[in-house]
Every structure is written in C-alpha cells, then in structure tokens.
Short mmCIF file of C-alpha atoms in Angstrom, two decimals:
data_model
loop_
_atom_site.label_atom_id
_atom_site.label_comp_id
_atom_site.label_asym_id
_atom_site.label_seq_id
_atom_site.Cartn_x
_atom_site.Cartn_y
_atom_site.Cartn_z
CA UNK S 3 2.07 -10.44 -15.86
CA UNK S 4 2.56 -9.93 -11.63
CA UNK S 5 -0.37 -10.82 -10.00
CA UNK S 6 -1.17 -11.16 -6.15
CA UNK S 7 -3.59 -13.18 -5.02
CA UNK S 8 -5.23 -13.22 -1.55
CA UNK S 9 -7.62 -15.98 -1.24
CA UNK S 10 -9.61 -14.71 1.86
CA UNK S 11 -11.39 -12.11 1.76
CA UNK S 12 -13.08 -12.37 5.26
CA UNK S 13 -11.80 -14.27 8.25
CA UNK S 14 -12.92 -13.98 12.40
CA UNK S 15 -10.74 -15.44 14.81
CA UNK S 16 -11.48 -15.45 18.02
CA UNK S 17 -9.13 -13.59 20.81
CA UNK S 18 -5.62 -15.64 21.42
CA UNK S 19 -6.29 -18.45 18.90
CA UNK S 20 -3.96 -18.78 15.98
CA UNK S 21 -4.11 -16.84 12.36
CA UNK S 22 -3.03 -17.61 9.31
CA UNK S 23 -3.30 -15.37 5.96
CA UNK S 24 -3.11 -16.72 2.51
CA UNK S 25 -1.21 -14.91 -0.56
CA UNK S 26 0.21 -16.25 -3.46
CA UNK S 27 1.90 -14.56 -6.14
CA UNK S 28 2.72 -14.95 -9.72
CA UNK S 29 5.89 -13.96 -11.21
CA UNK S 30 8.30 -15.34 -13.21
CA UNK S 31 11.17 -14.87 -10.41
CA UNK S 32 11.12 -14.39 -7.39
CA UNK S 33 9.83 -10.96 -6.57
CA UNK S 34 10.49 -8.93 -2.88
CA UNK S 35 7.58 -9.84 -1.14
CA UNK S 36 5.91 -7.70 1.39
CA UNK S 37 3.04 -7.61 4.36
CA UNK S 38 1.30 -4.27 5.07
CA UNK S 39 -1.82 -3.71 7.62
CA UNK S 40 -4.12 -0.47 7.25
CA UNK S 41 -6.15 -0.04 10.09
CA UNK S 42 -9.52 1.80 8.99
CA UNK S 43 -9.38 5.43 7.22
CA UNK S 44 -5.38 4.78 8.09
CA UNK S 45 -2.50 4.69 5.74
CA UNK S 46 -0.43 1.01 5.37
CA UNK S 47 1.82 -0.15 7.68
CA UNK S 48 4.66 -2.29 7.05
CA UNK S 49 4.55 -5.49 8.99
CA UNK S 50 7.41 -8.09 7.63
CA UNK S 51 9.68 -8.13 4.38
CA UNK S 52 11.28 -10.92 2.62
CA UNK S 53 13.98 -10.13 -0.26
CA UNK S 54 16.42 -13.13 0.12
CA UNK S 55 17.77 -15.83 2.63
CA UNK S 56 15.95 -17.30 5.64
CA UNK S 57 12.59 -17.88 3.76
CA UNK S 58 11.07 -17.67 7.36
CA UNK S 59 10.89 -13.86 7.94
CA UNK S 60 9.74 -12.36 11.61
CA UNK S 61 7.62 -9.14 11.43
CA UNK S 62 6.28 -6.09 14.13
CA UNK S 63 3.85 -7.12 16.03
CA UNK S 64 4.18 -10.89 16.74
CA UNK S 65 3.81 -11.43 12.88
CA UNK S 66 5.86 -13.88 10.73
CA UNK S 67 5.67 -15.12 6.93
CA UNK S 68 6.71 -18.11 5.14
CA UNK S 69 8.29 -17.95 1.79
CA UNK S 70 7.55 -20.86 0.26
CA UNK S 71 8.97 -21.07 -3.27
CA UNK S 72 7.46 -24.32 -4.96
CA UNK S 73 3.89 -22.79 -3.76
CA UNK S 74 4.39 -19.46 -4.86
CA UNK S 75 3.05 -18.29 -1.51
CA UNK S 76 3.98 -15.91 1.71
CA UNK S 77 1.44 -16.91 4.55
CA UNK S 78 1.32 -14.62 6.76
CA UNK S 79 0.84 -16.10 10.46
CA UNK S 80 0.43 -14.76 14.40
CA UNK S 81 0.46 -17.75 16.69
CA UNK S 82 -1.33 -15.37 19.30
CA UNK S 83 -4.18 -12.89 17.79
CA UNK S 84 -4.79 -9.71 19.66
CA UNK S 85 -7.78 -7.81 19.25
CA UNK S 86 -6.15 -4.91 18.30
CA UNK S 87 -4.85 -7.18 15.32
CA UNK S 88 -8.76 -6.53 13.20
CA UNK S 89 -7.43 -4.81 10.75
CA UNK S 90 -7.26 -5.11 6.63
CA UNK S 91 -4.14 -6.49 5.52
CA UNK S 92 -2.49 -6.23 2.47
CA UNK S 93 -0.06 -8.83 0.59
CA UNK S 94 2.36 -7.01 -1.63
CA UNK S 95 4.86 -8.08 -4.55
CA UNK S 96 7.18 -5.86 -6.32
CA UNK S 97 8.93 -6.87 -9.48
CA UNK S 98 11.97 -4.33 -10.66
CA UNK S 99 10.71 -1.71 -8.03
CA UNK S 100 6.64 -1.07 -8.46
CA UNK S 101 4.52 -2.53 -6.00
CA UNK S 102 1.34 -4.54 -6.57
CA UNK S 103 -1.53 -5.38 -3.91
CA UNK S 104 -3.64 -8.28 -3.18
CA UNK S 105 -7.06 -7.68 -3.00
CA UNK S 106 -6.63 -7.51 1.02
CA UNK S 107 -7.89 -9.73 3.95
CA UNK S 108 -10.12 -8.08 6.37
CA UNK S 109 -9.53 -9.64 9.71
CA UNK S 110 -11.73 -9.70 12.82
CA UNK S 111 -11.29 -10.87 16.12
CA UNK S 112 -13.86 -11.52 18.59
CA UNK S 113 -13.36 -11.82 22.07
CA UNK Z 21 12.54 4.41 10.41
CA UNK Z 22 11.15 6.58 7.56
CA UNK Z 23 7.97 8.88 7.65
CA UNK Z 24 5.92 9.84 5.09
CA UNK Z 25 3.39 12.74 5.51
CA UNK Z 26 0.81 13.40 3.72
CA UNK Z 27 -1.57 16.90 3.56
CA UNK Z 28 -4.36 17.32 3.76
CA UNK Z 29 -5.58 14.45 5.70
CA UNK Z 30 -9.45 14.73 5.19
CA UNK Z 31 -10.85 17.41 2.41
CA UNK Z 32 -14.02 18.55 0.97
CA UNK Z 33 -14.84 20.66 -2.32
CA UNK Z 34 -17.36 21.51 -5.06
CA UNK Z 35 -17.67 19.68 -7.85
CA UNK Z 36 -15.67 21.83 -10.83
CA UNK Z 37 -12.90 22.85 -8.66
CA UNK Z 38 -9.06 21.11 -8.07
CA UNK Z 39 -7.89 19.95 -4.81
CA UNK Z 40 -3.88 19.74 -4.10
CA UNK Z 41 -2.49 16.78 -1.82
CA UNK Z 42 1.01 16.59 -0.33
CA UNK Z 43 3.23 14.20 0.19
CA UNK Z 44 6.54 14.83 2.14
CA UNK Z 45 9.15 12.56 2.69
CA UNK Z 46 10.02 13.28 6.06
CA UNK Z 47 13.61 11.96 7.26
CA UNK Z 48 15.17 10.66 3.92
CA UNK Z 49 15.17 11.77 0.38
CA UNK Z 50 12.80 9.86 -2.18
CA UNK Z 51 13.37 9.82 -5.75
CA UNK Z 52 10.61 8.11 -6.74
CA UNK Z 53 7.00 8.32 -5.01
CA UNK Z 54 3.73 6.49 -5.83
CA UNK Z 55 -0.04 7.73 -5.74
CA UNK Z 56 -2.27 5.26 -5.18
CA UNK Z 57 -6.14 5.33 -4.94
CA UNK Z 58 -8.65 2.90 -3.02
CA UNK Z 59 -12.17 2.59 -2.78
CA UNK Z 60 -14.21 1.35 0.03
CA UNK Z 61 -13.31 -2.00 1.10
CA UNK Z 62 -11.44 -2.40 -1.90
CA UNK Z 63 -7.29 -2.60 -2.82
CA UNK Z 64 -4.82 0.08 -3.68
CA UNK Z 65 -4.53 0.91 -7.61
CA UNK Z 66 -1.29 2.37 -8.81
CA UNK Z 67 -2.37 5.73 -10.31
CA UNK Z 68 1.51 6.99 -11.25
CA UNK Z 69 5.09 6.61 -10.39
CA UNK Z 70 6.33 10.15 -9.41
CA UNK Z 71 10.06 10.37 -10.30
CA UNK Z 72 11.62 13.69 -8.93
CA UNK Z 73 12.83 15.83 -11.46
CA UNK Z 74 10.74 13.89 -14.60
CA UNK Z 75 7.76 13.57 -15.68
CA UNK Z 76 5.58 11.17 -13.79
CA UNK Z 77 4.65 7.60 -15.12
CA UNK Z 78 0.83 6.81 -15.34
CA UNK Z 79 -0.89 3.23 -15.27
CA UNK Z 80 -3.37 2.25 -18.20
CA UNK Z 81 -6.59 4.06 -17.87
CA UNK Z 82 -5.25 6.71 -15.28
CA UNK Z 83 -6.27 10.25 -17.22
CA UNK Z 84 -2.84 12.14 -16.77
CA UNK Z 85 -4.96 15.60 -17.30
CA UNK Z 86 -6.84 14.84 -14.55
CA UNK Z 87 -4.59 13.95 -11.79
CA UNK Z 88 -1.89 15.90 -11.86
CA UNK Z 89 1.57 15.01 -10.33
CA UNK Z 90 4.62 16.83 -9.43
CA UNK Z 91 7.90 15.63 -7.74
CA UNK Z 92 9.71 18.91 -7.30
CA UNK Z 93 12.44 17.87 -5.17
CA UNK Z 94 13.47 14.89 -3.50
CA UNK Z 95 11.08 15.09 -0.68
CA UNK Z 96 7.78 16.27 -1.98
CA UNK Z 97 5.72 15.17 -4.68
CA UNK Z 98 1.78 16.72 -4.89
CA UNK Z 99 -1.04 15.20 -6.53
CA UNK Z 100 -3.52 18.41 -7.92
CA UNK Z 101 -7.11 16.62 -8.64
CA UNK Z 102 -8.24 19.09 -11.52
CA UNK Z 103 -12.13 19.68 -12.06
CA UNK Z 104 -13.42 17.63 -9.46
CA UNK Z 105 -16.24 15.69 -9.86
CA UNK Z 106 -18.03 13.47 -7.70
CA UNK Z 107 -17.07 10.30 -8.60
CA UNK Z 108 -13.36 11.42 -7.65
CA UNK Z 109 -14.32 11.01 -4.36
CA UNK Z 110 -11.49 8.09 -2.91
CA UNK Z 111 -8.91 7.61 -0.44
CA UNK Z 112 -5.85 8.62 -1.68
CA UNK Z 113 -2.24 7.32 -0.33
CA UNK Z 114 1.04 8.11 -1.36
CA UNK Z 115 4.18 6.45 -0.55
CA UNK Z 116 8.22 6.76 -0.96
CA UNK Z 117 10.71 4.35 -2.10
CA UNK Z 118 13.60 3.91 0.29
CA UNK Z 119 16.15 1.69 0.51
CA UNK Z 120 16.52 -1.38 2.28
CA UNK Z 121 19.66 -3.14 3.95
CA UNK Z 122 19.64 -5.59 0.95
CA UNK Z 123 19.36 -2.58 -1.33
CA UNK Z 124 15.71 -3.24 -2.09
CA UNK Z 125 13.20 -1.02 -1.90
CA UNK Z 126 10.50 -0.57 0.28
CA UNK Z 127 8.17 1.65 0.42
CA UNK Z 128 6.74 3.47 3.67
CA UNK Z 129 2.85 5.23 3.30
CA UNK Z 130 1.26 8.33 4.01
CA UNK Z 131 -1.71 7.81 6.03
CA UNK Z 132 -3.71 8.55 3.33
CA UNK Z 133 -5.92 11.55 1.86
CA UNK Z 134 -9.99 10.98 1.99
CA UNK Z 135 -11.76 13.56 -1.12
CA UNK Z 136 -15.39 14.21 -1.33
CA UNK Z 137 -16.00 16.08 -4.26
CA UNK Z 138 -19.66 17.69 -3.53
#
C-alpha cells in the first residue's frame, strides 16, 4: 500500500536561515510527487511538482524539492525562510491518479 | 492557472439537519473531483472520488448515506452532509483534477468549507 511519511511534525526556524522538510514515500514505482502549503483555516496551495526528468524540481515561492529515488524521499527546501513562510505543509503522492497526504509539517519562523 | 471555488466558506446548523457545500471548477472542466475532510491540526482524509456523470467512489469507513456527493456536470460537484450531528463538525476541502503538461494530474483546492453542527 502508498504511504507518505513526513517525519517532522514541528520545526521553528528562525527568519532568513535555511529550511529543509522531510517526506518519504512508499510505493512500488515511482509515483507523481507533490508539495502543497495551507496557511491556517485556508485551502492547499500547490508549491512544486515532480512527474519525470530533472529530479531537482523549483517551486513558487523560493521553494525547491529533491527527488531522490534510492531514498524514497522529496525534501522539500528554501535556502532563505520568510516569515510569511509559517505555514502547514503538506507532502503528497499520487499513484494512478488519487492523492495521498503526509501527516503535514507545521512550520514556524521566528524573527 | 486553475481555480477552484468552493461555497459556503464558513457554516453553522442544528444538529438533525443537512448542510450542502459547493465546489465549482472555475476556468477548466473537471471530470473527477475529491472531498476531503481534516481535523484540527491533523491531515486531509479522502472521503470520495466524485466522477461527473457516475456515481461517486467512497474510501473504507466513509458512510456513503451520510455524505452525499453529486458531480452533475463537469464543473460542479456538491457534498450534502445529511442529519448533522455534532461530531460532523470538520474542515472540508474539495479539489479538481486537471491536467498537467506531462499529462499528469494535479489537483488545485478549494479553500476549504469549516461545519459546526450545533
């Protein structure tokens, strides 16, 4: 069966330093793997995509993901966090079509 | 880029009665839409897979009586809550599949529907 995990549930980085957020997936190929970000009481917003190629995808927002095969992961990163970036973000796989969610990361930045 | 709405955005009612939620495909036709619920602080569960013109696909333990779906055309599908009751109270988001340059789909949100049943 798909599963999505996101490791983190809580991380606080401070304003400008670096962020990285875990997910790792299991799947017996290689699913289209997503990003979204809901801000709070907000719907999901799509941040970055990867279906095929460049296993390096860039995103909105400064954003950019990893595809990483032999790990089974897509890290999401921001070399720059904003503190309009708090926000709970959600890593997303989806095998023949139907989408499944990580458990989300909550992020917050301080100043 | 694609917009999903989604009506009513906030909505209260008595316990016993059913509440109707929206969700319009804006720019772009979508024959197959997802409702999803979340709880507080929680992720999204898939409640159905609304297919437009069929009847709509529920996940294990999702009581098909209760949470009705339609897809009449290819730009709405509506979620009718039936008999509301308290612990129905949730955030409820729908989305549309579109496709992608590579042919994929992705799948843009509504911003979401927040029930409290009384």
């Amino acid at each position: 069966a798909q599963s999505v995990t996101q490791p983190d549930i809580h991380i606080t980085v401070s304003e400008g330093a670096s962020l990285e957020l875990r997910c790792n997936y299991s799947y017996g190929a290689t699913p289209y793997l997503f990003w979204y970000v809901q801000s709070p009481g907000q719907g999901l917003q799509l941040l970055l995509k990867y279906f095929s190629g460049d296993t390096l995808v860039q995103g909105i927002k400064g954003f950019e993901a990893e595809f990483k095969r032999s790990q089974s992961s897509f890290n999401l990163r921001k070399p720059s966090v904003h503190w309009s970036d708090a926000a709970e973000y959600f890593c997303a796989v989806a095998p023949l079509g139907k989408f499944y969610f990580g458990t989300g990361t909550s992020l917050t930045v301080i100043p | 880029g694609a917009v999903v709405s989604q009506h009513p955005s906030w909505v209260i009612c008595k316990s016993g009665t059913s509440v109707k939620i929206e969700c319009r495909s804006l720019d772009f036709q979508a024959t197959t839409m997802f409702w999803y619920r979340q709880f507080p602080k929680q992720s999204l569960m898939l409640m159905a897979t609304s297919n437009e013109g069929s009847k709509a696909t529920y996940e294990q333990g999702v009581e098909k009586d209760k949470f009705l779906i339609n897809h009449a055309s290819l730009t709405l599908s509506t979620l009718t809550v039936t008999s509301a009751h308290p612990e129905d109270s949730s955030f409820y988001i729908c989305s549309a599949s579109s496709s992608g340059r590579s042919g994929a789909n992705v799948l843009t949100f509504g911003a979401g529907s927040r029930l409290t049943v009384l």
